[in-house]
Amino acid sequence: MSGSERGHRHRAEAETGPRPKGIERFVAGAYRRRMAVHAMVGFLVLSGLWAWNELPVEAFPDLTNNQAVVVTEAPGLSATEVEQQVTYPIETALMGVPRSQEVRSLSKFGLSIVTIVFDDDVPVYFARQLVAERVNDARARLPEGTEPALGPVATAFGEIYQYLIEGDVADPMTKKALQDWDVRTRLRAVRGVSEINSWGGQTKEFHVLVDPRKLDRFGLPLRQVVTALSENNATFSGGFIEHRSERFTVRGLGLATGIEDLKRIVVATVDSVPVFVSDVADVGVGEMPRSGAVTRDGKGESVAGMVIMLQGENGKRIAERVKAKVKEIAESLPKGLSIVPFYDQSEVIDRTSHTVRKNLLEGSLLVVLVLFIFLKDLRAALVVAAVIPLSMLVGFLGMKIFGVSANLMSLGAIDFGLIVDGAVVMIENFIRRKTEKGAEPRRARTRQEARDVHRGRRRRGGEADPLRRPDHHRGLPADLHARGARGEDVQADGDHRLLGDPRLAPPLVHRRSRRLGARPEGDDARARRGVVPAPAPLLRRPPRRRDGPPARTLGVALAVVVVALASIPFLGSEFMPRLDEGAILIESRKLPSVSLPESVEISTKLERIVATFPEVKQVVTKIGRPDVATEAMGIYQGDVYVNLHPRDEWKSRWTKES
């Protein structure tokens, strides 16, 4: 080392003290490269803002496990037959799929649902590929007419938007055709949407009602009518003809376009006379057998659509895109028809975001207030409070990296006390040393203050002050706790809190140290008495007995424990925080043998009763299951969505619970 380098090092040590080690080296480096520290803080702020903008926003965390669902419709089969002929072959084919945890199933009349659960780290599309390969192997063992299909790439929390096709100018069959062939296809094109499910209404079909007596008169079996309909309702290729340097394609146009085409299909020839479908059957328009319906406001049936979000997408953004698309579609609907929403998850998300913002703002203000009361320095309180947004932004960055969504639980779990406790200890030590007599270089003083905090001790006349140890010692093992009480170095390496916690304080204090601690010098004891006047005499008072604590102290401690235990039955115990969605969901159940028309009639009467309350804005009932069986409810079950007016518009004294 050259003489100039040694001289430079000695001058630096004379100003800042001996060369630091460990965490002290980090603090010392922060002073030497303050611009780099500020640049790093700026980078963390920008990264945190980017992460917050990209985080999926939800009302509650999605607790659904990693799964793939196989849905198979088996019309006409009872629950027992579905279990034996459909569910069991698919379930056995899915046994032993790599990285799977369990396979479970549900068999109902005409419906089979098989769910296979994978490890959490298995990509969802890779899992679906494994399931699709196994299901293809099981197709040969399934009854004719059954077609297993994978459910949407979504979870139960993905139902973000539901709407009705309303208008008195069209019947439920026309509304259902509009929903299936126009609204549904256009909404599926919205980025981030997995599926648009239709619920209720009547799907149009052409019905051929065969008369057995007419079949017997011509001596024809029923199967021959079915075969004639299937073979004569298709378009086929007849090859091509080349003529005079040109090629002409020959096509057979046999696709029926309406009732008259179906009537003119030839079933057979009897005594050289063709027998048409109209000779043995009545052909007309009817509705497809259905397993669900939708009613609204006690006015009868309607048609509903459900927007299902792609798994892992941002619910709030998808809802905004869907609403913009719905507004565009509504302008092109036939006159007299409209799209009326009755469930919008973005409203729940907005209420959740408002609750979280309110809690975070109030918590931050409370922290600043408490810090100001105890530190008696507004600038010091603001320096400590500056740790809160930085730590939160770093937390957002971690949430983005590890795939944690922003919701009421993840954001509500932020503890301001844990975030700022290290910075409080450091700033308080700065203020205390500022009030002590004696002048020393500003950089050396702030570096020494930070070193004292990170060593877990406060220097006062060369002795440790165990009553003023920082919060870093709380929860340490007994041996480390004793070392801290003796004033020895304690390195709590595992207790680093959030990145950017007290490490930001030294550079800020170094810049503001001339203004911090603006109280009279010398009487630090009086300053401490002004902050905590009550505990000091109690701590200085010696115990009356050497063989145990004073009776008064023991009695107070016992009374506090008794009161705390007695309050447990009155405390709430919920896994999820409460959130008022501004609506009520009622589940209705009828006899399992009820018919669909009777179930619709009962639900309509229920809606009329609920709608008598002036607080009710809209009532919608979903009965049974939708076209894509994302739910397995029977027609005897119904979900009643009761949308309420805003609370400030209520005119009666009713509460939501009453």
XYZ file of C-alpha atoms in Angstrom:
658
model
C 0.000 0.000 0.000
C 1.419 3.406 -0.933
C 2.014 6.185 1.571
C -0.785 8.320 0.138
C -3.284 5.445 0.424
C -2.261 4.776 4.045
C -2.567 8.462 4.859
C -6.004 8.590 3.269
C -7.115 5.539 5.246
C -5.806 7.008 8.547
C -7.585 10.287 7.901
C -10.844 8.401 7.155
C -10.494 6.367 10.365
C -9.778 9.479 12.370
C -13.014 10.977 11.096
C -15.288 7.951 11.092
C -13.604 5.571 13.553
C -12.077 2.119 13.018
C -12.905 0.153 9.933
C -16.288 -1.534 10.491
C -17.176 -5.178 10.116
C -20.347 -7.040 9.137
C -23.488 -4.938 9.212
C -21.435 -1.950 10.335
C -19.510 -2.138 7.075
C -22.813 -1.960 5.243
C -23.837 1.140 7.212
C -20.449 2.760 6.681
C -20.627 2.030 2.973
C -24.054 3.658 2.849
C -22.496 6.900 4.139
C -19.622 6.791 1.684
C -21.926 6.106 -1.282
C -25.044 8.044 -0.436
C -25.885 8.689 -4.086
C -25.810 4.959 -4.753
C -28.131 4.410 -1.784
C -30.527 7.043 -3.086
C -30.385 5.494 -6.551
C -31.137 2.068 -5.083
C -34.072 3.487 -3.132
C -35.372 5.120 -6.312
C -35.043 1.819 -8.156
C -36.949 0.033 -5.377
C -39.686 2.666 -5.517
C -40.070 2.358 -9.289
C -39.977 -1.454 -9.104
C -42.567 -1.436 -6.326
C -44.883 0.853 -8.284
C -44.536 -1.375 -11.335
C -45.271 -4.470 -9.228
C -48.332 -2.800 -7.669
C -49.633 -1.925 -11.126
C -49.151 -5.522 -12.321
C -50.464 -7.318 -9.235
C -53.724 -9.267 -9.647
C -56.370 -7.496 -7.560
C -58.970 -9.674 -5.824
C -61.492 -9.299 -3.041
C -60.263 -12.441 -1.287
C -57.330 -14.749 -1.971
C -58.100 -17.659 -4.273
C -57.789 -20.713 -2.029
C -58.650 -23.232 -4.758
C -56.062 -25.967 -5.181
C -54.384 -26.794 -8.486
C -56.899 -28.996 -10.269
C -58.350 -30.100 -13.592
C -62.013 -31.071 -14.034
C -63.504 -33.540 -16.519
C -67.217 -32.937 -17.210
C -69.268 -35.571 -19.035
C -72.957 -35.292 -19.859
C -74.812 -38.586 -20.158
C -78.464 -37.820 -21.029
C -80.984 -40.347 -19.806
C -78.686 -42.184 -17.393
C -79.526 -42.360 -13.714
C -76.985 -41.462 -11.056
C -76.120 -45.125 -10.500
C -75.667 -45.765 -14.225
C -73.551 -42.615 -14.575
C -71.305 -43.813 -11.746
C -70.884 -47.300 -13.220
C -70.623 -46.519 -16.931
C -69.044 -43.051 -17.046
C -67.455 -41.906 -13.787
C -65.708 -45.160 -12.885
C -63.923 -45.635 -16.267
C -62.712 -42.003 -16.291
C -61.683 -42.098 -12.649
C -59.662 -45.292 -13.056
C -58.008 -43.910 -16.198
C -56.827 -40.867 -14.231
C -55.274 -42.908 -11.448
C -51.516 -42.547 -11.262
C -51.192 -39.360 -13.308
C -47.734 -37.872 -12.549
C -47.652 -35.205 -9.805
C -51.304 -35.808 -8.878
C -52.493 -35.835 -5.254
C -56.031 -37.207 -5.425
C -58.905 -38.029 -7.758
C -62.484 -37.438 -6.647
C -65.784 -37.613 -8.490
C -69.457 -36.680 -8.401
C -72.205 -38.570 -10.215
C -75.699 -37.162 -10.693
C -78.546 -37.756 -13.084
C -77.128 -37.278 -16.566
C -73.889 -35.741 -15.306
C -70.422 -36.917 -14.254
C -67.755 -34.623 -12.777
C -64.270 -35.980 -12.058
C -61.711 -33.717 -10.380
C -58.006 -34.474 -10.205
C -55.810 -32.400 -7.867
C -52.152 -31.745 -8.697
C -49.199 -30.377 -6.762
C -49.222 -26.603 -6.493
C -46.103 -26.143 -8.619
C -47.480 -28.091 -11.629
C -48.342 -25.714 -14.534
C -52.081 -25.759 -15.145
C -51.826 -26.347 -18.899
C -49.351 -29.196 -18.437
C -51.766 -30.772 -15.960
C -54.652 -30.452 -18.420
C -52.553 -32.085 -21.133
C -51.868 -35.086 -18.901
C -55.571 -35.380 -18.076
C -56.625 -35.081 -21.752
C -54.308 -37.933 -22.748
C -55.720 -40.225 -20.061
C -59.329 -39.315 -20.921
C -58.740 -40.221 -24.589
C -57.732 -43.701 -23.441
C -61.039 -44.057 -21.568
C -63.341 -42.989 -24.445
C -63.603 -46.522 -25.848
C -65.190 -47.734 -22.577
C -67.810 -44.978 -22.365
C -71.422 -45.341 -23.574
C -72.305 -44.089 -27.039
C -73.276 -40.430 -27.080
C -71.176 -39.371 -24.091
C -68.410 -36.907 -24.773
C -66.079 -36.011 -21.849
C -64.616 -32.518 -21.897
C -62.264 -30.514 -19.706
C -63.803 -27.720 -17.670
C -62.733 -24.082 -18.062
C -59.265 -22.952 -17.000
C -60.719 -21.166 -14.003
C -61.572 -21.455 -10.331
C -64.683 -20.775 -8.290
C -63.421 -17.203 -7.725
C -63.363 -16.618 -11.495
C -67.077 -15.831 -11.836
C -66.494 -12.091 -12.164
C -69.565 -10.847 -14.050
C -73.142 -12.082 -14.506
C -75.887 -10.501 -16.566
C -79.421 -10.968 -17.914
C -80.803 -10.609 -21.448
C -83.884 -8.513 -20.726
C -86.777 -7.258 -22.840
C -90.459 -8.025 -23.357
C -90.175 -8.069 -27.161
C -88.691 -11.587 -27.285
C -89.476 -14.950 -25.714
C -86.915 -16.987 -23.707
C -86.028 -19.070 -26.793
C -85.160 -15.998 -28.862
C -83.158 -14.540 -25.986
C -81.244 -17.789 -25.579
C -80.403 -17.884 -29.291
C -79.151 -14.293 -29.057
C -77.055 -15.166 -26.019
C -75.515 -18.311 -27.554
C -74.835 -17.040 -31.074
C -74.054 -13.356 -30.556
C -73.380 -12.128 -27.015
C -71.478 -15.209 -25.872
C -69.173 -15.402 -28.878
C -68.274 -11.702 -28.688
C -67.569 -11.763 -24.955
C -65.337 -14.816 -25.305
C -63.032 -12.701 -27.465
C -62.215 -10.431 -24.487
C -58.621 -10.976 -23.409
C -58.421 -12.811 -20.092
C -61.847 -14.481 -20.344
C -61.866 -18.280 -20.118
C -65.536 -19.090 -20.783
C -68.981 -17.528 -21.118
C -71.554 -19.831 -19.570
C -75.238 -19.625 -20.431
C -77.906 -20.223 -17.835
C -81.648 -20.569 -18.320
C -83.734 -19.921 -21.402
C -84.802 -22.442 -24.009
C -82.464 -23.861 -26.644
C -84.204 -24.231 -29.998
C -84.576 -27.734 -31.471
C -86.514 -29.368 -34.320
C -88.666 -32.156 -32.928
C -89.822 -35.144 -34.974
C -92.750 -36.768 -33.136
C -93.277 -40.225 -34.662
C -96.746 -41.819 -34.578
C -96.367 -45.596 -33.830
C -99.659 -46.426 -35.577
C -98.517 -44.846 -38.848
C -95.228 -46.728 -38.635
C -97.130 -49.973 -38.172
C -99.320 -49.224 -41.200
C -96.244 -48.966 -43.424
C -94.412 -51.766 -41.615
C -91.414 -49.587 -40.723
C -89.274 -49.737 -37.576
C -88.462 -46.589 -35.574
C -84.738 -46.993 -36.203
C -85.277 -46.566 -39.936
C -86.738 -43.098 -39.337
C -83.730 -42.129 -37.207
C -81.324 -43.447 -39.842
C -83.096 -41.585 -42.647
C -82.967 -38.304 -40.714
C -79.237 -38.605 -39.972
C -78.223 -39.744 -43.475
C -80.332 -37.170 -45.317
C -79.334 -34.177 -43.206
C -75.779 -33.571 -44.419
C -73.754 -31.917 -47.137
C -71.266 -34.165 -48.936
C -68.729 -33.965 -51.721
C -69.324 -35.597 -55.093
C -65.849 -35.014 -56.499
C -65.298 -32.782 -59.511
C -65.803 -32.703 -63.292
C -63.268 -31.279 -65.727
C -64.780 -29.799 -68.857
C -63.157 -27.531 -71.462
C -60.082 -26.622 -69.413
C -62.145 -25.964 -66.288
C -62.858 -27.939 -63.128
C -66.337 -27.984 -61.587
C -66.835 -29.209 -58.011
C -69.807 -31.498 -57.433
C -71.549 -31.199 -54.035
C -74.530 -32.921 -52.522
C -76.689 -30.362 -50.666
C -78.691 -32.427 -48.208
C -78.546 -30.227 -45.120
C -82.006 -29.468 -43.792
C -82.646 -25.753 -43.302
C -86.099 -25.879 -41.768
C -89.228 -27.825 -40.988
C -90.230 -28.345 -44.651
C -86.869 -29.902 -45.532
C -87.238 -32.381 -42.671
C -90.757 -33.302 -43.750
C -89.617 -34.118 -47.316
C -86.953 -36.628 -46.250
C -87.705 -40.077 -47.661
C -87.824 -42.827 -45.040
C -88.511 -45.832 -47.323
C -90.245 -46.940 -50.499
C -93.344 -49.128 -50.175
C -94.820 -50.555 -53.399
C -92.770 -48.069 -55.422
C -94.267 -45.195 -53.423
C -91.892 -43.048 -51.313
C -92.757 -42.664 -47.627
C -91.809 -39.236 -46.300
C -91.151 -38.220 -42.716
C -94.355 -36.188 -42.763
C -96.297 -39.414 -43.482
C -95.235 -41.016 -40.184
C -94.422 -38.078 -37.843
C -95.242 -34.509 -36.926
C -92.337 -32.075 -37.315
C -92.172 -28.848 -35.325
C -89.993 -26.528 -33.228
C -89.448 -27.290 -29.548
C -86.948 -26.763 -26.726
C -84.032 -28.962 -25.781
C -84.335 -30.789 -22.449
C -82.700 -28.593 -19.848
C -81.481 -28.885 -16.267
C -81.695 -25.262 -15.172
C -83.578 -21.998 -15.415
C -83.297 -18.331 -14.398
C -86.058 -16.104 -13.001
C -85.960 -12.448 -12.022
C -88.000 -10.012 -9.900
C -90.990 -12.334 -9.696
C -91.762 -11.778 -13.409
C -90.930 -15.219 -14.765
C -88.039 -16.711 -16.695
C -85.090 -14.946 -18.233
C -81.704 -15.771 -19.778
C -78.426 -15.227 -17.909
C -74.785 -15.255 -18.874
C -71.757 -15.753 -16.644
C -68.275 -14.439 -17.466
C -65.580 -16.785 -16.136
C -62.108 -15.308 -15.779
C -58.982 -17.144 -16.838
C -57.098 -18.515 -13.855
C -54.440 -16.147 -12.534
C -55.671 -13.037 -14.348
C -56.361 -9.632 -12.817
C -60.051 -9.702 -11.868
C -60.531 -5.947 -11.768
C -58.999 -5.389 -15.197
C -60.935 -8.242 -16.773
C -64.185 -6.881 -15.315
C -63.453 -3.452 -16.778
C -62.795 -4.967 -20.210
C -65.955 -7.050 -20.021
C -68.095 -4.052 -19.056
C -66.672 -2.044 -21.938
C -67.478 -4.916 -24.331
C -70.985 -5.310 -22.871
C -71.631 -1.626 -23.502
C -70.528 -2.098 -27.110
C -72.704 -5.196 -27.595
C -75.762 -3.532 -26.016
C -75.716 -0.865 -28.719
C -76.104 -3.526 -31.440
C -78.891 -5.579 -29.828
C -82.377 -5.617 -31.366
C -84.602 -2.779 -30.246
C -86.270 -3.534 -26.929
C -83.543 -5.890 -25.632
C -80.822 -4.943 -23.171
C -78.061 -6.468 -21.024
C -78.683 -5.990 -17.292
C -75.895 -7.008 -14.854
C -76.805 -8.516 -11.496
C -73.358 -9.465 -10.218
C -70.152 -7.491 -10.712
C -67.081 -8.669 -8.819
C -65.298 -5.388 -9.526
C -67.711 -3.686 -7.119
C -66.593 -6.083 -4.391
C -62.972 -5.441 -5.336
C -63.574 -1.680 -5.160
C -65.079 -2.023 -1.681
C -62.121 -4.159 -0.644
C -59.635 -1.663 -2.078
C -61.415 1.166 -0.267
C -61.258 -0.786 3.001
C -57.548 -1.548 2.549
C -56.694 2.032 1.576
C -58.619 3.341 4.566
C -56.875 0.936 6.950
C -53.418 1.673 5.544
C -53.951 5.444 5.654
C -55.317 5.384 9.188
C -52.520 3.052 10.290
C -49.863 5.327 8.793
C -51.344 8.428 10.424
C -51.584 6.612 13.742
C -47.930 5.579 13.510
C -46.858 9.166 12.772
C -48.976 10.464 15.662
C -47.569 7.965 18.164
C -44.025 8.615 16.978
C -44.522 12.364 17.328
C -45.908 11.959 20.851
C -43.011 9.808 22.005
C -40.182 11.385 20.030
C -41.482 14.963 20.360
C -40.024 15.709 16.938
C -42.183 15.962 13.823
C -39.271 15.587 11.393
C -38.080 12.455 13.184
C -41.586 11.009 13.030
C -41.770 11.738 9.296
C -38.375 10.116 8.705
C -39.591 6.961 10.437
C -42.919 7.120 8.606
C -41.003 7.250 5.300
C -40.065 3.623 5.939
C -43.738 2.591 5.612
C -44.285 3.304 1.881
C -40.822 2.014 0.977
C -41.349 -1.259 2.836
C -44.804 -1.640 1.291
C -43.417 -1.105 -2.219
C -40.724 -3.709 -1.568
C -43.480 -5.967 -0.272
C -45.441 -5.467 -3.523
C -42.338 -6.457 -5.462
C -42.050 -9.648 -3.418
C -45.746 -10.386 -3.945
C -45.261 -10.034 -7.697
C -42.223 -12.323 -7.706
C -43.918 -15.054 -5.656
C -47.324 -14.759 -7.346
C -49.307 -13.409 -4.378
C -52.366 -11.357 -5.331
C -53.383 -8.075 -3.727
C -56.460 -8.768 -1.608
C -58.003 -7.984 1.739
C -55.900 -10.575 3.574
C -52.501 -10.044 1.949
C -52.631 -6.242 2.238
C -54.343 -6.318 5.611
C -51.526 -8.473 6.992
C -49.092 -5.562 6.809
C -48.058 -4.711 10.353
C -46.789 -1.154 10.669
C -45.283 -1.950 14.045
C -43.024 -4.604 12.542
C -42.138 -2.337 9.634
C -41.014 0.720 11.610
C -39.775 -0.711 14.923
C -36.115 -0.842 13.833
C -36.288 2.661 12.390
C -37.912 3.930 15.614
C -35.035 2.568 17.695
C -32.449 4.073 15.361
C -34.064 7.527 15.164
C -34.639 7.587 18.918
C -30.954 6.886 19.466
C -30.039 9.688 17.070
C -32.191 12.115 19.044
C -30.772 10.948 22.382
C -27.162 11.384 21.263
C -28.051 14.753 19.784
C -29.071 16.004 23.244
C -25.833 14.851 24.867
C -23.025 17.337 25.381
C -19.933 17.218 23.284
C -19.199 17.909 19.675
C -18.036 15.357 17.138
C -18.120 15.189 13.349
C -21.672 14.764 12.064
C -20.820 11.719 9.944
C -18.933 10.057 12.795
C -21.805 10.709 15.184
C -24.513 9.278 12.933
C -22.327 6.303 12.050
C -21.689 5.613 15.728
C -25.419 5.890 16.458
C -26.266 3.386 13.747
C -23.484 1.070 14.977
C -24.894 1.175 18.508
C -28.331 0.182 17.294
C -27.105 -2.642 15.103
C -24.966 -3.970 17.933
C -28.068 -4.034 20.098
C -26.874 -1.575 22.745
C -26.901 2.093 23.699
C -23.615 3.591 24.930
C -23.985 5.848 27.975
C -20.687 6.570 29.702
C -19.276 3.298 28.349
C -22.028 1.188 29.952
C -24.973 -0.522 28.369
C -28.497 0.600 29.146
C -30.512 -2.655 29.204
C -33.815 -0.840 29.743
C -33.426 0.890 26.371
C -32.426 -2.070 24.203
C -33.949 -1.996 20.728
C -36.798 -4.234 19.720
C -34.331 -6.446 17.821
C -33.738 -8.359 21.082
C -37.354 -9.321 21.545
C -37.864 -12.975 20.903
C -34.126 -13.814 20.943
C -32.845 -16.906 22.740
C -31.977 -16.552 26.413
C -28.193 -16.531 25.882
C -28.363 -13.748 23.281
C -30.778 -11.819 25.464
C -28.327 -12.026 28.393
C -25.451 -10.898 26.190
C -27.471 -7.875 25.109
C -28.215 -7.037 28.747
C -24.484 -7.077 29.515
C -23.849 -4.679 26.655
C -22.181 -7.239 24.380
C -22.629 -7.365 20.643
C -25.698 -9.255 19.538
C -26.071 -9.958 15.817
C -29.691 -10.922 15.175
C -28.997 -12.053 11.637
C -32.372 -13.712 11.150
C -34.361 -10.613 12.085
C -33.984 -8.330 9.093
C -37.711 -7.447 8.745
C -38.519 -6.105 5.311
C -35.770 -4.870 3.015
C -35.356 -1.137 3.425
C -36.542 -1.058 7.069
C -34.018 0.817 9.268
C -31.307 0.895 6.565
C -32.916 3.961 5.023
C -32.807 5.925 8.282
C -29.035 6.708 8.579
C -28.693 8.524 5.220
C -31.894 10.484 5.871
C -30.822 11.364 9.389
C -27.388 12.357 8.132
C -29.070 14.892 5.833
C -31.525 16.121 8.486
C -29.449 15.711 11.645
C -29.113 19.448 12.170
C -32.879 19.695 12.583
C -33.534 16.500 14.508
C -33.639 16.525 18.281
C -34.247 20.269 18.613
C -34.676 20.190 22.390
C -32.442 21.713 25.125
C -29.134 19.924 25.512
C -27.943 18.188 28.617
C -31.090 17.118 30.391
C -31.831 13.865 28.604
C -33.314 12.398 31.783
C -35.902 15.170 31.874
C -36.739 14.481 28.217
C -37.268 10.829 28.994
C -39.455 11.702 31.949
C -41.526 13.879 29.653
C -42.063 10.935 27.336
C -42.691 8.163 29.890
C -43.270 9.764 33.306
C -45.121 6.888 34.911
C -42.869 3.790 34.495
C -39.625 5.457 35.661
C -40.412 5.635 39.425
C -41.849 2.140 39.304
C -38.703 0.758 37.689
C -36.445 2.507 40.184
C -38.448 1.315 43.218
C -36.768 -1.784 44.755
C -38.868 -4.878 45.437
C -40.088 -5.294 48.986
C -39.243 -8.965 49.153
C -36.165 -10.748 47.963
C -37.796 -14.147 47.596
C -40.338 -13.081 44.986
C -42.128 -10.193 43.209
C -44.227 -7.721 45.203
C -47.758 -8.817 45.925
C -49.194 -5.764 44.219
C -47.316 -6.438 41.000
C -48.315 -10.086 41.038
C -51.937 -9.170 41.701
C -52.080 -6.700 38.805
C -50.499 -9.224 36.452
C -52.938 -11.932 37.536
C -55.894 -9.576 37.082
C -54.767 -8.730 33.544
C -54.479 -12.425 32.671
C -57.952 -13.163 34.077
C -59.519 -10.298 32.112
C -57.782 -11.418 28.923
C -58.984 -15.007 29.306
C -62.524 -13.879 30.141
C -62.682 -11.804 26.938
C -61.918 -14.756 24.647
C -65.571 -15.913 24.276
C -66.534 -12.424 23.102
C -63.886 -12.240 20.391
C -64.638 -13.167 16.805
C -62.817 -16.126 15.298
C -62.916 -16.059 11.521
C -60.426 -17.170 8.916
C -61.529 -14.582 6.351
C -62.111 -10.912 7.175
C -65.666 -9.635 6.960
C -66.626 -7.694 3.861
C -70.070 -6.315 3.050
C -70.771 -6.975 -0.623
C -74.003 -4.981 -0.570
C -76.067 -8.073 -1.445
C -77.616 -11.162 0.104
C -77.432 -14.713 -1.248
C -80.296 -17.047 -0.341
C -80.236 -20.772 -1.102
C -83.627 -22.307 -1.784
C -84.347 -26.035 -1.683
C -87.424 -27.981 -2.772
C -88.295 -31.652 -2.842
C -85.735 -33.595 -4.932
C -88.571 -34.931 -7.114
C -89.879 -31.480 -8.077
C -90.358 -30.714 -11.768
C -88.627 -27.787 -13.428
C -91.856 -25.785 -14.081
C -92.874 -26.207 -10.423
C -89.414 -25.180 -9.251
C -89.635 -22.058 -11.426
C -93.060 -21.230 -9.974
C -91.870 -21.587 -6.366
C -88.810 -19.425 -7.054
C -91.002 -16.754 -8.655
C -93.217 -16.623 -5.540
C -90.119 -16.351 -3.346
C -88.850 -13.436 -5.419
C -92.141 -11.592 -5.043
C -91.932 -11.912 -1.263
C -88.342 -10.694 -1.107
C -89.041 -7.794 -3.490
C -91.611 -6.325 -1.053
C -88.752 -4.887 1.031
C -87.975 -1.325 -0.139
C -84.255 -1.923 0.394
C -84.215 -4.601 -2.334
C -83.095 -3.397 -5.754
C -83.162 -6.621 -7.783
C -83.813 -10.333 -7.230
C -82.443 -13.034 -9.557
C -82.709 -16.788 -9.025
C -80.521 -19.379 -10.747
C -82.040 -22.860 -10.661
C -80.183 -26.078 -11.417
C -77.044 -26.026 -13.529
C -75.874 -24.078 -16.612
C -75.078 -25.347 -20.091
C -71.431 -25.947 -19.167
C -71.787 -27.835 -15.893
C -69.440 -25.722 -13.757
C -71.943 -26.394 -10.968
C -73.776 -29.618 -10.219
C -76.953 -28.284 -8.603
C -80.218 -30.083 -9.238
C -83.412 -28.388 -10.375
C -84.644 -28.541 -6.767
C -81.866 -26.118 -5.738
C -81.663 -22.410 -6.393
C -79.363 -19.489 -5.620
C -81.282 -16.258 -5.010
C -79.212 -13.092 -5.594
C -80.741 -10.209 -3.647
C -79.131 -6.916 -4.687
C -79.701 -4.064 -2.245
C -79.808 -0.312 -2.667
C -76.867 1.645 -1.208
C -77.085 1.820 2.578
C -77.500 5.606 2.619
C -80.669 5.263 0.496
C -82.509 2.999 2.929
C -85.659 4.617 4.280
C -86.587 2.066 6.944
C -84.810 1.066 10.148
C -84.050 -2.440 8.956
C -80.481 -3.665 9.101
C -78.999 -6.111 6.637
C -78.914 -8.863 9.279
C -82.515 -8.300 10.417
